[in-house]
XYZ file of C-alpha atoms in Angstrom:
600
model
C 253.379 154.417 -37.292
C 250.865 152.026 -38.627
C 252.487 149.059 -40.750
C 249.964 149.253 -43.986
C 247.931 145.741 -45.053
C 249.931 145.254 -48.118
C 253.464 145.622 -46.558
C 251.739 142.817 -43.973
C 250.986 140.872 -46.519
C 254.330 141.579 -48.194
C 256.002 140.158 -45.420
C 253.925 136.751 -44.599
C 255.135 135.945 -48.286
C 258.532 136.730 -47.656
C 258.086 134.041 -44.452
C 256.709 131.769 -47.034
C 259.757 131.874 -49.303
C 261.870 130.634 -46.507
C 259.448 128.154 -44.733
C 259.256 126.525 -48.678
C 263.559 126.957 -48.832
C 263.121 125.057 -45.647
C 260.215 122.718 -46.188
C 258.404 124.399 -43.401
C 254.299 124.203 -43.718
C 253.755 125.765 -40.514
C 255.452 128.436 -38.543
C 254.751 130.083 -35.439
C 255.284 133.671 -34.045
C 254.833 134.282 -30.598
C 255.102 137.414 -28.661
C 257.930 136.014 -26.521
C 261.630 137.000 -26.017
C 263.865 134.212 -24.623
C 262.384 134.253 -21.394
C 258.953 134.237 -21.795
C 258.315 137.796 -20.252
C 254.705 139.308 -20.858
C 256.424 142.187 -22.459
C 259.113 142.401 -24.921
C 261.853 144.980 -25.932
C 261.761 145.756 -29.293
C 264.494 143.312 -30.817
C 261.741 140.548 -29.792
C 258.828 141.828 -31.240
C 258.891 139.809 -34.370
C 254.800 138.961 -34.289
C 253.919 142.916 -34.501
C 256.145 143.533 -37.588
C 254.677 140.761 -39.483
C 251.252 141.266 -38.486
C 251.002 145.167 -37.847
C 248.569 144.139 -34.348
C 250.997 145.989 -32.383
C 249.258 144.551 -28.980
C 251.403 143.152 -26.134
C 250.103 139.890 -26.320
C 249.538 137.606 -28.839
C 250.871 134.892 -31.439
C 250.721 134.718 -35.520
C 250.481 131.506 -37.263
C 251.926 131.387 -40.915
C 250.860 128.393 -43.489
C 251.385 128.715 -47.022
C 247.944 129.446 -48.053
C 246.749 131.450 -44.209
C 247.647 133.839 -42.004
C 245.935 133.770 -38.381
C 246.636 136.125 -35.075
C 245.302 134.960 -32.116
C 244.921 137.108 -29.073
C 242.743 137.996 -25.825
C 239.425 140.017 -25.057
C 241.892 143.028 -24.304
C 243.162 143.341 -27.951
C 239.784 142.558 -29.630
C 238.880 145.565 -30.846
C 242.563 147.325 -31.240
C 243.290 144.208 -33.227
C 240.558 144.044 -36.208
C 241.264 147.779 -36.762
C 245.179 147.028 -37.176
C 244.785 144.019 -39.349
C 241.842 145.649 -41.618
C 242.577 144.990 -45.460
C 245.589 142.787 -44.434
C 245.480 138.741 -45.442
C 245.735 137.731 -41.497
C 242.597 136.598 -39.543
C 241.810 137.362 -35.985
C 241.109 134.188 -33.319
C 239.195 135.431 -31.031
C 240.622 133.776 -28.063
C 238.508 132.106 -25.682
C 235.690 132.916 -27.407
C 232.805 130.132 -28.406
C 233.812 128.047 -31.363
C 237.188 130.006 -31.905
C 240.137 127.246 -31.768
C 243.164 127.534 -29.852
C 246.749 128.110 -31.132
C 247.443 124.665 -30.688
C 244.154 123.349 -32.062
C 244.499 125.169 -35.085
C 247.690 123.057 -34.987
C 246.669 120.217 -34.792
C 243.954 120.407 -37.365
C 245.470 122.608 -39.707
C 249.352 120.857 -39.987
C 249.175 118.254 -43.128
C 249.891 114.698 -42.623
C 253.925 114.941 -42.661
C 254.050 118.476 -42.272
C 257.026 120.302 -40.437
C 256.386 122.623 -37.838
C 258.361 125.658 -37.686
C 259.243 127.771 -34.673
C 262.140 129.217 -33.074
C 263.056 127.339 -30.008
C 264.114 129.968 -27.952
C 260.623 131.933 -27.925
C 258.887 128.932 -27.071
C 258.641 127.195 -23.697
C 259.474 123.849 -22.932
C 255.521 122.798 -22.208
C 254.560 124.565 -25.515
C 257.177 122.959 -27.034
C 256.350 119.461 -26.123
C 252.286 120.114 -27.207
C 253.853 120.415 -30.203
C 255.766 117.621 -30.553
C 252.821 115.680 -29.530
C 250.645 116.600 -32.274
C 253.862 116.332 -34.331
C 254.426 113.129 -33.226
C 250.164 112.556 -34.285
C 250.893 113.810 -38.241
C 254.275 111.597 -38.877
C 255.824 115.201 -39.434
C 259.364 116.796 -38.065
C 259.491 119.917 -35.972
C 262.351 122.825 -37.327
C 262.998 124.647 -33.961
C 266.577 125.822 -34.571
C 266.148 129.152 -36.736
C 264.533 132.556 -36.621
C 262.812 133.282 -39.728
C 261.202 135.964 -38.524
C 264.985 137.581 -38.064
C 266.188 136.822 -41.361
C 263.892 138.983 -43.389
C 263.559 141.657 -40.813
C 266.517 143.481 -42.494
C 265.905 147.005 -40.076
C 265.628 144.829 -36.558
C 266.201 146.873 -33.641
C 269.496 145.692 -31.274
C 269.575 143.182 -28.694
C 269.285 145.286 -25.302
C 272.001 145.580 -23.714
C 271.281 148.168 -20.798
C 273.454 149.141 -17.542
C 272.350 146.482 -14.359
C 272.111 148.019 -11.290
C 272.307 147.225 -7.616
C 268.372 146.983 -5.468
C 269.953 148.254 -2.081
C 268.424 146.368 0.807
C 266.611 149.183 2.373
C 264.364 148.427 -0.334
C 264.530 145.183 -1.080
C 264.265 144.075 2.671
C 266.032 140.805 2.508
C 269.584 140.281 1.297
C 270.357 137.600 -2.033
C 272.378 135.060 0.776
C 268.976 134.864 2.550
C 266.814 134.447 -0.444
C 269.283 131.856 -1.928
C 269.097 130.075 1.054
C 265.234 129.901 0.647
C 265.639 128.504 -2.828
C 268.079 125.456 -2.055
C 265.589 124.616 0.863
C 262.872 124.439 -1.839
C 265.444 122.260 -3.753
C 266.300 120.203 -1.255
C 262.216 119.254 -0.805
C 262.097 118.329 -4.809
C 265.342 116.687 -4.319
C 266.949 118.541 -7.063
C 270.595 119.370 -7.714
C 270.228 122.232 -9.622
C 267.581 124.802 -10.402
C 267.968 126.756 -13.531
C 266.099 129.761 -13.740
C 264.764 132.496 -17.089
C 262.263 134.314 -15.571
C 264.084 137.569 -15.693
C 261.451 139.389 -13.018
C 262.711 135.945 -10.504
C 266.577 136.540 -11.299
C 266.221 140.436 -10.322
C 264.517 139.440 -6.982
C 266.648 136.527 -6.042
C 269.516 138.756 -7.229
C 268.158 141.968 -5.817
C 269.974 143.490 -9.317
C 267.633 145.912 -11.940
C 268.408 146.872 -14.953
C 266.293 148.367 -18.435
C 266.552 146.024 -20.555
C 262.807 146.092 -21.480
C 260.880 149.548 -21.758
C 259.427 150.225 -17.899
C 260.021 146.786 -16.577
C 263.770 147.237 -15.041
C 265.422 143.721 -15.351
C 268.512 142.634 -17.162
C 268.527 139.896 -20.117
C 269.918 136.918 -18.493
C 269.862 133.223 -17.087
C 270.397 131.681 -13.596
C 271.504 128.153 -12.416
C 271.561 127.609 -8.691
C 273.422 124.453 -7.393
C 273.258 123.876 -3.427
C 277.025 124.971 -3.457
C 277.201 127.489 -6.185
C 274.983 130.286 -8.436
C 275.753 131.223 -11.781
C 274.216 133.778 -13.895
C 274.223 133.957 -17.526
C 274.715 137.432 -18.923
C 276.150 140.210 -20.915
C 279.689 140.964 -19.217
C 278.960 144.844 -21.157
C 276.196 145.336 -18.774
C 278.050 144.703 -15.426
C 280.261 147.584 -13.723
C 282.617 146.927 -10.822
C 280.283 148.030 -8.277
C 278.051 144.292 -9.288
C 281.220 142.465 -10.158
C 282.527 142.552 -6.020
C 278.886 142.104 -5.004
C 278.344 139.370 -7.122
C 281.925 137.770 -6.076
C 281.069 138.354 -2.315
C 277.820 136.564 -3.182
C 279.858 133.824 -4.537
C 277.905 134.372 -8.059
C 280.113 132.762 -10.999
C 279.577 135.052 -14.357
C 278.951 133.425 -17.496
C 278.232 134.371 -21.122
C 274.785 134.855 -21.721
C 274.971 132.137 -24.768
C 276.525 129.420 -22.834
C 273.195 129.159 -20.808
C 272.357 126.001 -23.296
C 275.996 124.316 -22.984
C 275.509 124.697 -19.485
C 271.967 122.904 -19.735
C 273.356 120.357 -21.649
C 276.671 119.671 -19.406
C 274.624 118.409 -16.482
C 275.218 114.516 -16.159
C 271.935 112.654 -16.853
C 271.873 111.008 -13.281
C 271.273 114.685 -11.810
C 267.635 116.134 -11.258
C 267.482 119.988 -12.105
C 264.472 122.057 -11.041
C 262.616 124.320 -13.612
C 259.436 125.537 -14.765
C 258.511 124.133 -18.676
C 256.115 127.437 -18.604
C 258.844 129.729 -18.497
C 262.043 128.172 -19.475
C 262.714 128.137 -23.576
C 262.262 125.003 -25.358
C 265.883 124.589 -27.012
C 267.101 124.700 -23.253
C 264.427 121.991 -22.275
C 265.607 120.169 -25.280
C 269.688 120.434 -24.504
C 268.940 118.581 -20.981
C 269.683 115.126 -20.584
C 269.554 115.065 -16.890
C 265.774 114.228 -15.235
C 263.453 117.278 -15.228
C 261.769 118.232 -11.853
C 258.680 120.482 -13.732
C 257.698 123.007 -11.053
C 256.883 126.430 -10.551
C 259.691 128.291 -9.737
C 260.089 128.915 -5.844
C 260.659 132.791 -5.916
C 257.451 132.864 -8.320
C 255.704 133.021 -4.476
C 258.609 134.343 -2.420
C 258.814 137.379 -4.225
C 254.673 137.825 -4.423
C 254.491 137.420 -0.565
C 256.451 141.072 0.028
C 258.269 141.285 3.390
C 257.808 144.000 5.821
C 260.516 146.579 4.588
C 258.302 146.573 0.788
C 255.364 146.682 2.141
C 256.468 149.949 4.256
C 258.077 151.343 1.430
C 254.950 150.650 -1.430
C 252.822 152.405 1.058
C 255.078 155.320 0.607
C 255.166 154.997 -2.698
C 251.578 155.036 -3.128
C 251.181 158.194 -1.024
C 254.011 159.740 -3.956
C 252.234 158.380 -6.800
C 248.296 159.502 -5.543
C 250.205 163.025 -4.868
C 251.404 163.411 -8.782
C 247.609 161.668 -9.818
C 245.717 164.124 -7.898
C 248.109 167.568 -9.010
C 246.914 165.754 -12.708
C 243.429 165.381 -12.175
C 243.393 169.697 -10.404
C 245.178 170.217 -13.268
C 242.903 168.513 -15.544
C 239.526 169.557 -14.315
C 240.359 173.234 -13.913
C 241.735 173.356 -17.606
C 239.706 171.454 -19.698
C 237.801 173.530 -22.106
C 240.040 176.877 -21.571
C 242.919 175.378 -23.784
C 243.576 172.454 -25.895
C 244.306 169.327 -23.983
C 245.310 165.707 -26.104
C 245.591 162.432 -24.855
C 249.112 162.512 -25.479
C 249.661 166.019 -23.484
C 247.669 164.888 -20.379
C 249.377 161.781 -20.404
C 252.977 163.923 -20.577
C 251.836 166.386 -17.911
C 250.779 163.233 -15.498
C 254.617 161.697 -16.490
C 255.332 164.922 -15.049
C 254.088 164.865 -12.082
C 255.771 161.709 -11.251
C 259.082 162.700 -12.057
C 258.740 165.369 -9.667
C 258.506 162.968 -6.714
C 261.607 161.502 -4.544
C 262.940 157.987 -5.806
C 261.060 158.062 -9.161
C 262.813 155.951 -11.646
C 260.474 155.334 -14.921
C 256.917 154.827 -15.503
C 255.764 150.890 -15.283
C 254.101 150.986 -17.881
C 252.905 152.979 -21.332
C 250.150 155.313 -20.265
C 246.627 154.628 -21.012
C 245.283 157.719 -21.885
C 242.133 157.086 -23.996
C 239.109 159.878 -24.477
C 235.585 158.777 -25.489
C 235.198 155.449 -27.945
C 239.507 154.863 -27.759
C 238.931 153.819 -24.304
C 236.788 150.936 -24.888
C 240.281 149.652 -26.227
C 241.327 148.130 -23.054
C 244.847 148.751 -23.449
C 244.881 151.337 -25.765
C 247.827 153.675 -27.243
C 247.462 156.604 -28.535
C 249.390 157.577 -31.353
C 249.541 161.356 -33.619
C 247.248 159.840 -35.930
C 245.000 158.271 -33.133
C 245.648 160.965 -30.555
C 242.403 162.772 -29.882
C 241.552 166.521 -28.437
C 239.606 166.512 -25.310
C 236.259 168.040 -24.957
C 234.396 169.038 -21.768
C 232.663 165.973 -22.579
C 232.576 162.469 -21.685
C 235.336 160.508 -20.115
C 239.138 160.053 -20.047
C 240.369 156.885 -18.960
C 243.687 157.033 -17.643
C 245.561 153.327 -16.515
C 249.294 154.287 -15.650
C 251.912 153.833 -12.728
C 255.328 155.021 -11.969
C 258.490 152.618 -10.695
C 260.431 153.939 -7.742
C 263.033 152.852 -6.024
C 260.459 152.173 -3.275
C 257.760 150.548 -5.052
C 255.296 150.065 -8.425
C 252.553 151.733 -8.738
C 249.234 150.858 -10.884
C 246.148 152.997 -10.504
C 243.003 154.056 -13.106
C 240.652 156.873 -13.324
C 238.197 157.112 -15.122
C 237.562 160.682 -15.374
C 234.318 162.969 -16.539
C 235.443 166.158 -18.411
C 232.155 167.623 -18.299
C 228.569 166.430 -19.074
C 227.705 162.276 -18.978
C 224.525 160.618 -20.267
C 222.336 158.930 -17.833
C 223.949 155.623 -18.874
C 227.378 156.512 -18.583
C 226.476 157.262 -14.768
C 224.791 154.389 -14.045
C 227.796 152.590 -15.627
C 230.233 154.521 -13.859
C 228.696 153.707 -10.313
C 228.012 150.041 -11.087
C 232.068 149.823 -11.693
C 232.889 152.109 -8.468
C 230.489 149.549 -6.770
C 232.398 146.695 -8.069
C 235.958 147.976 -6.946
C 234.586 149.092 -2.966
C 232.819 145.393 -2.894
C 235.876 143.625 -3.559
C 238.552 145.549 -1.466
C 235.873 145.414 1.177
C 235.805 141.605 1.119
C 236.561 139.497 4.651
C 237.301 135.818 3.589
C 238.867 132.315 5.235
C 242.673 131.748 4.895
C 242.855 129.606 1.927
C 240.738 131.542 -0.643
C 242.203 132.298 -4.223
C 241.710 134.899 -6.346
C 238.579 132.684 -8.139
C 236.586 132.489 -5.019
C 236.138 136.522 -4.369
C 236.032 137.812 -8.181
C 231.867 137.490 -8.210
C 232.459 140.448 -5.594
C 233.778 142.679 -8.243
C 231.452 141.190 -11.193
C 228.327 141.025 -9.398
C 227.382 144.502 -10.052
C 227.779 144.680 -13.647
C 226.616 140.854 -14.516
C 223.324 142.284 -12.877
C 222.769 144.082 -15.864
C 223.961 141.915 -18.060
C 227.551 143.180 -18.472
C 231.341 141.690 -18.247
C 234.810 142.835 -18.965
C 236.818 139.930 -21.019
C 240.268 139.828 -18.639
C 241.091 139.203 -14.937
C 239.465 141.453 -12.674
C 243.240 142.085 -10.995
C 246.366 140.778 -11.305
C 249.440 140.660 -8.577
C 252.274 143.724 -8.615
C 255.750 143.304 -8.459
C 258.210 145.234 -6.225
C 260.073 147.639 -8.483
C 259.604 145.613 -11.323
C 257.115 143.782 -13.410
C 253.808 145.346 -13.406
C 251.919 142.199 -13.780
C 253.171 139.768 -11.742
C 251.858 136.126 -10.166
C 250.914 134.013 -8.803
C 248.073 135.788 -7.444
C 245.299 137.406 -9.474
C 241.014 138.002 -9.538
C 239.370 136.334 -12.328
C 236.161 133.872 -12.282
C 237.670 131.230 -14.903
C 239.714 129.076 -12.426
C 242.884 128.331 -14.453
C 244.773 124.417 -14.511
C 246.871 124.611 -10.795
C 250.081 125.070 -12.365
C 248.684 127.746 -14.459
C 248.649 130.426 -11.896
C 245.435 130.301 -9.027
C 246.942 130.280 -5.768
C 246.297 130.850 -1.700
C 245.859 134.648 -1.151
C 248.526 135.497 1.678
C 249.209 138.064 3.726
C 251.821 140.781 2.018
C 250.099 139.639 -1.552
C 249.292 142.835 -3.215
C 246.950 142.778 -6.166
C 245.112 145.005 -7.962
C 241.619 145.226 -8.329
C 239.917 146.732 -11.323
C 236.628 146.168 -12.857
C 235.097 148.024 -15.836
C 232.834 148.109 -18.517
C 233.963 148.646 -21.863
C 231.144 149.368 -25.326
C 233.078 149.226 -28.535
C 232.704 152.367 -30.424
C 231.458 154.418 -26.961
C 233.722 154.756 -24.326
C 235.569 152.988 -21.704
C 234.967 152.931 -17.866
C 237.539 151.734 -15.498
C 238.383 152.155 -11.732
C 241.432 150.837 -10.248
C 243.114 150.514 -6.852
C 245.839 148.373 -5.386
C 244.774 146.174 -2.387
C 247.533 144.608 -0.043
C 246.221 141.284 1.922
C 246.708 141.139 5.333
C 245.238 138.936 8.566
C 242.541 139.771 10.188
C 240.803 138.171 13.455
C 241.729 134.350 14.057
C 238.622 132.341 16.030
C 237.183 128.803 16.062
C 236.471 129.231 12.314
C 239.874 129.789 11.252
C 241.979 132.814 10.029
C 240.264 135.594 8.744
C 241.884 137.723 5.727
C 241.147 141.459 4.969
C 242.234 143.251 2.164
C 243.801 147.132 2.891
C 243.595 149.671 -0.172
C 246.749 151.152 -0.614
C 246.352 153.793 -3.669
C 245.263 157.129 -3.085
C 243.482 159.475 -5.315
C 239.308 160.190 -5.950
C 237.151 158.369 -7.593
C 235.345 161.030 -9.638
C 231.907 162.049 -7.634
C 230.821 163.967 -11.111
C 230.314 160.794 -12.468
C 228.580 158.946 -9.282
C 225.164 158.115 -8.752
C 224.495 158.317 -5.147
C 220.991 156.764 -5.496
C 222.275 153.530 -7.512
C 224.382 152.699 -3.873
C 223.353 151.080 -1.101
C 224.142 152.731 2.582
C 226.967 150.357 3.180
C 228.517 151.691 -0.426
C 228.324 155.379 0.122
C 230.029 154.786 3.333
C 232.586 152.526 1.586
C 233.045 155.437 -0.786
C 233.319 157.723 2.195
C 235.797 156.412 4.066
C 237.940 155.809 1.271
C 237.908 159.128 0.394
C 238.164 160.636 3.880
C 241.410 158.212 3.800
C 242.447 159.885 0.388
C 242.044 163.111 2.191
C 244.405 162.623 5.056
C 247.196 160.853 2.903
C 247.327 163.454 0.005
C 246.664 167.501 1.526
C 249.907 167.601 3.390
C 251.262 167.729 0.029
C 249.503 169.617 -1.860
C 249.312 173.883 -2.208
C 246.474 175.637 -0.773
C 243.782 175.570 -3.838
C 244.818 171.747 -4.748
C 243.658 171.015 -1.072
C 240.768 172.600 -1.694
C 239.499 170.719 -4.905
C 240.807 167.651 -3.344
C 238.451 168.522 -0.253
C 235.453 169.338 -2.172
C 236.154 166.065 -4.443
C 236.380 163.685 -1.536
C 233.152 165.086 0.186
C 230.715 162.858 1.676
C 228.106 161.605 -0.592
């Protein structure tokens, strides 16, 4: 339910009174658990209850006289609605003359001030920005409380779910082997010890899972590795006896999650340990007295390059998951108008269509299910007072994916119910023409991500259009639905801030659209795996291989707006869609599917 402006407000004073108790002037709120995982469970979502923007991403400042939330081009929109009438202002990030988090910082702390922020949501390169412009105003830094926590009287419980075992017919490589890899990468930094918080890293180097955050399946907890032992940091509750052998067969010492930092600060100050200051929490930064070796962590790539045995199984998956999307969309197009359809009840009867395939395990993610003007929300949820009734009208955008044991899936449709506007064709195509372009890209060995997103833009910057986030991001393996280092955007990021090589076995998505505040919402996804293609005197060519399978609506497509070599793009993907999905499907879902992957 939506938190009303005056309990917001409410609640920034309450902050105040303790940030005054404490001589705080400035405190900071991220949307961050210990870990620094894109998305949170609820015990960690400290930002949304005092600001009511209930967005995954984004951080609240609190002064004694201000209130600011700063977030991305994703949340614009969804995020001056939920703070209307409230006393917090919206920072437009990246946007011309809006500053950043830390340059708000910097100009807004008083001479002397104290900063104010609880050390374990912030990580260890945040942290130290901070002390520098600490350092700048002669002021003190108060990093050991949650004041957030204390006057949340109602917070939710730490999660605490069951972990699991990943058996290696999925996983494809067994934790020895994958160790093995790490202390190689150790050995070439000359480090003695690598500790390790990315939870999505500890469940692939682990090859454990667990549901600790809604639809990303990974367990709260800490790794060290040493070249001659592992320990991981968690809640004994969570572990049964099944993990217990495997973890002593894998000669993986247990430890209280809490003792991570005693660990961190054991280590004698002659050793080097190995971590990444982007993901690892300041206060464990700040226990270390032994050298730091900053680096990205070594299974950030391992686990994005997926071996043979994933990529085998995610094809499978994706065969599962365009079965369920396509029953929807028969479903949807052969009911709408003859009964009342929500957003909320297509987006249950989609859920269940997944659950009724083999392996299924959760969705992996919150479905986007967003009619008319709620879609230009990019990552829109609807809500009983928000959730609107369908009309053989317009579009439905639907963004959603399922976890199974053999893979993560991410697809979006956007889907006409029944008569467009001559614009919202023309739209539609241009974004259709921006997905084929890109998958059908052929590029050197040693491109990134920034080199082929003008691909997917071109068509829409044509006519003076652009989407404010990453054209695609990377996918991970029965796990985090977002997932690096590899991604599609034109802004080329700081090296260690995520732009890398596109390899072969990288899977990333790759989804354009256009999105007109108070309108509607167009957006077409697919998943694209990277593979080799022909090797001559000019080097290694790379191809990319779509690997999700359902229609892109031909109601909504503009034949004429395509050139030759697009309808045929279209075609063959289609003709592809075809021969994956009918062996699945009954006799009249064969036939709409037939008739909606015809030849344009």
């Amino acid at each position: 339910m939506a938190v009303q402006a005056a309990e917001v407000n409410g609640r920034i004073e309450m902050m105040r009174g303790e940030m005054k108790k404490r001589g705080i002037t400035m405190y900071i709120v991220p949307t961050s658990d210990f870990h620094e995982s894109e998305y949170v469970g609820d015990y960690f979502k400290a930002r949304s209850y005092l600001t009511g923007f209930t967005g995954s991403a984004g951080t609240a400042v609190i002064t004694l006289t201000q209130a600011g939330l700063w977030t991305d081009g994703r949340y614009f929109i969804q995020a001056k609605q939920q703070l209307k009438g409230s006393e917090v202002v919206l920072y437009r990030m990246g946007e011309e003359g809006v500053p950043t988090v830390e340059e708000f910082v910097r100009q807004n702390l008083a001479q002397g001030g104290c900063l104010g922020f609880d050390g374990r949501v912030v990580n260890g390169r945040s942290g130290e920005t901070y002390e520098e412009i600490v350092s700048g105003k002669q002021g003190t830094i108060a990093a050991k409380e949650d004041l957030a926590g204390i006057i949340w009287k109602e917070r939710p419980p730490f999660p605490k779910h069951p972990a699991f075992l990943l058996g290696e017919e999925y996983a494809g490589e067994d934790t020895e082997s994958k160790l093995k890899r790490v202390r190689e990468k150790m050995k070439e930094h000359k480090a003695d010890v690598h500790i390790l918080t990315s939870l999505y890293d500890i469940a692939w180097l682990l090859n454990i899972r667990g549901g600790d955050i809604a639809h990303v399946p990974v367990v709260m907890s800490f790794a060290a590795v040493t070249m001659e032992e592992s320990f991981w940091f968690v809640h004994h509750e969570v572990l049964d006896d099944e993990i217990l052998r495997y973890c002593a067969k894998h000669r993986i010492i247990i430890k209280d999650y809490e003792d991570i930092y005693a660990y961190a600060g054991s280590i004698p100050g002659g050793k080097k340990v190995l971590l990444d200051k982007r993901i690892v929490n300041y206060r464990i930064c700040r226990s270390l007295k032994a050298e730091v070796i900053a680096k990205r962590n070594p299974t950030e790539l391992m686990k994005a390059v997926k071996n043979e045995t994933e990529i085998r199984n995610i094809r499978n998956a994706h065969v599962k998951d365009g079965v369920a999307f396509t029953k929807f969309l028969y479903w949807l197009k052969t009911h709408i108008g003859k009964e009342e359809i929500t957003e909320m009840s297509a987006s249950d009867y989609l859920e269940t269509c997944r659950r009724n395939q083999a392996l299924f395990a959760d969705l992996s993610f919150d479905t986007i299910s967003a009619y008319g003007a709620n879609a230009a929300m990019m990552h829109y949820a609807s809500t009983p007072e928000t959730n609107a009734t369908l009309k053989p009208e317009g579009f439905l955008l639907v963004d959603s994916g399922g976890h199974y044991l053999d893979g993560s899936t991410d697809i979006t449709r956007t889907i006409s119910l029944g008569s467009l506007t001559r614009e919202q064709k023309e739209l539609f195509t241009a974004v259709c023409r921006s997905n084929l372009n890109l998958a059908a890209a052929r590029f050197l060995h040693g491109c990134r991500g920034t080199n082929l997103d003008i691909l997917a833009r071109e068509p829409l910057w044509s006519l003076g259009l652009d989407y404010r986030c990453g054209t695609g991001h990377g996918i991970g393996y029965f796990l985090n639905v977002h997932e690096g280092p590899n991604a599609f955007r034109w802004r080329r990021p700081a090296e260690e801030d995520g732009d890398c090589v596109l390899e072969e076995g990288m899977i990333t998505t790759d989804e354009p659209g256009v999105y007109l505040e108070g309108s509607y919402g167009i957006r077409t996804e697919n998943e694209i795996l990277c593979r080799k293609a022909e090797k001559n005197e000019y080097g290694q060519f790379m191809e990319f291989e779509i690997i999700t399978y359902a229609p892109i609506d031909l109601d909504a497509i503009l034949p004429q707006e395509m050139t030759a070599r697009e309808r045929g793009r279209l075609n063959e993907y289609h003709k592809m869609v075809y021969e994956k999905l009918s062996p699945y499907l009954n006799a009249e879902e064969r036939d709409w599917l037939r008739q909606n992957t015809r030849e344009i």
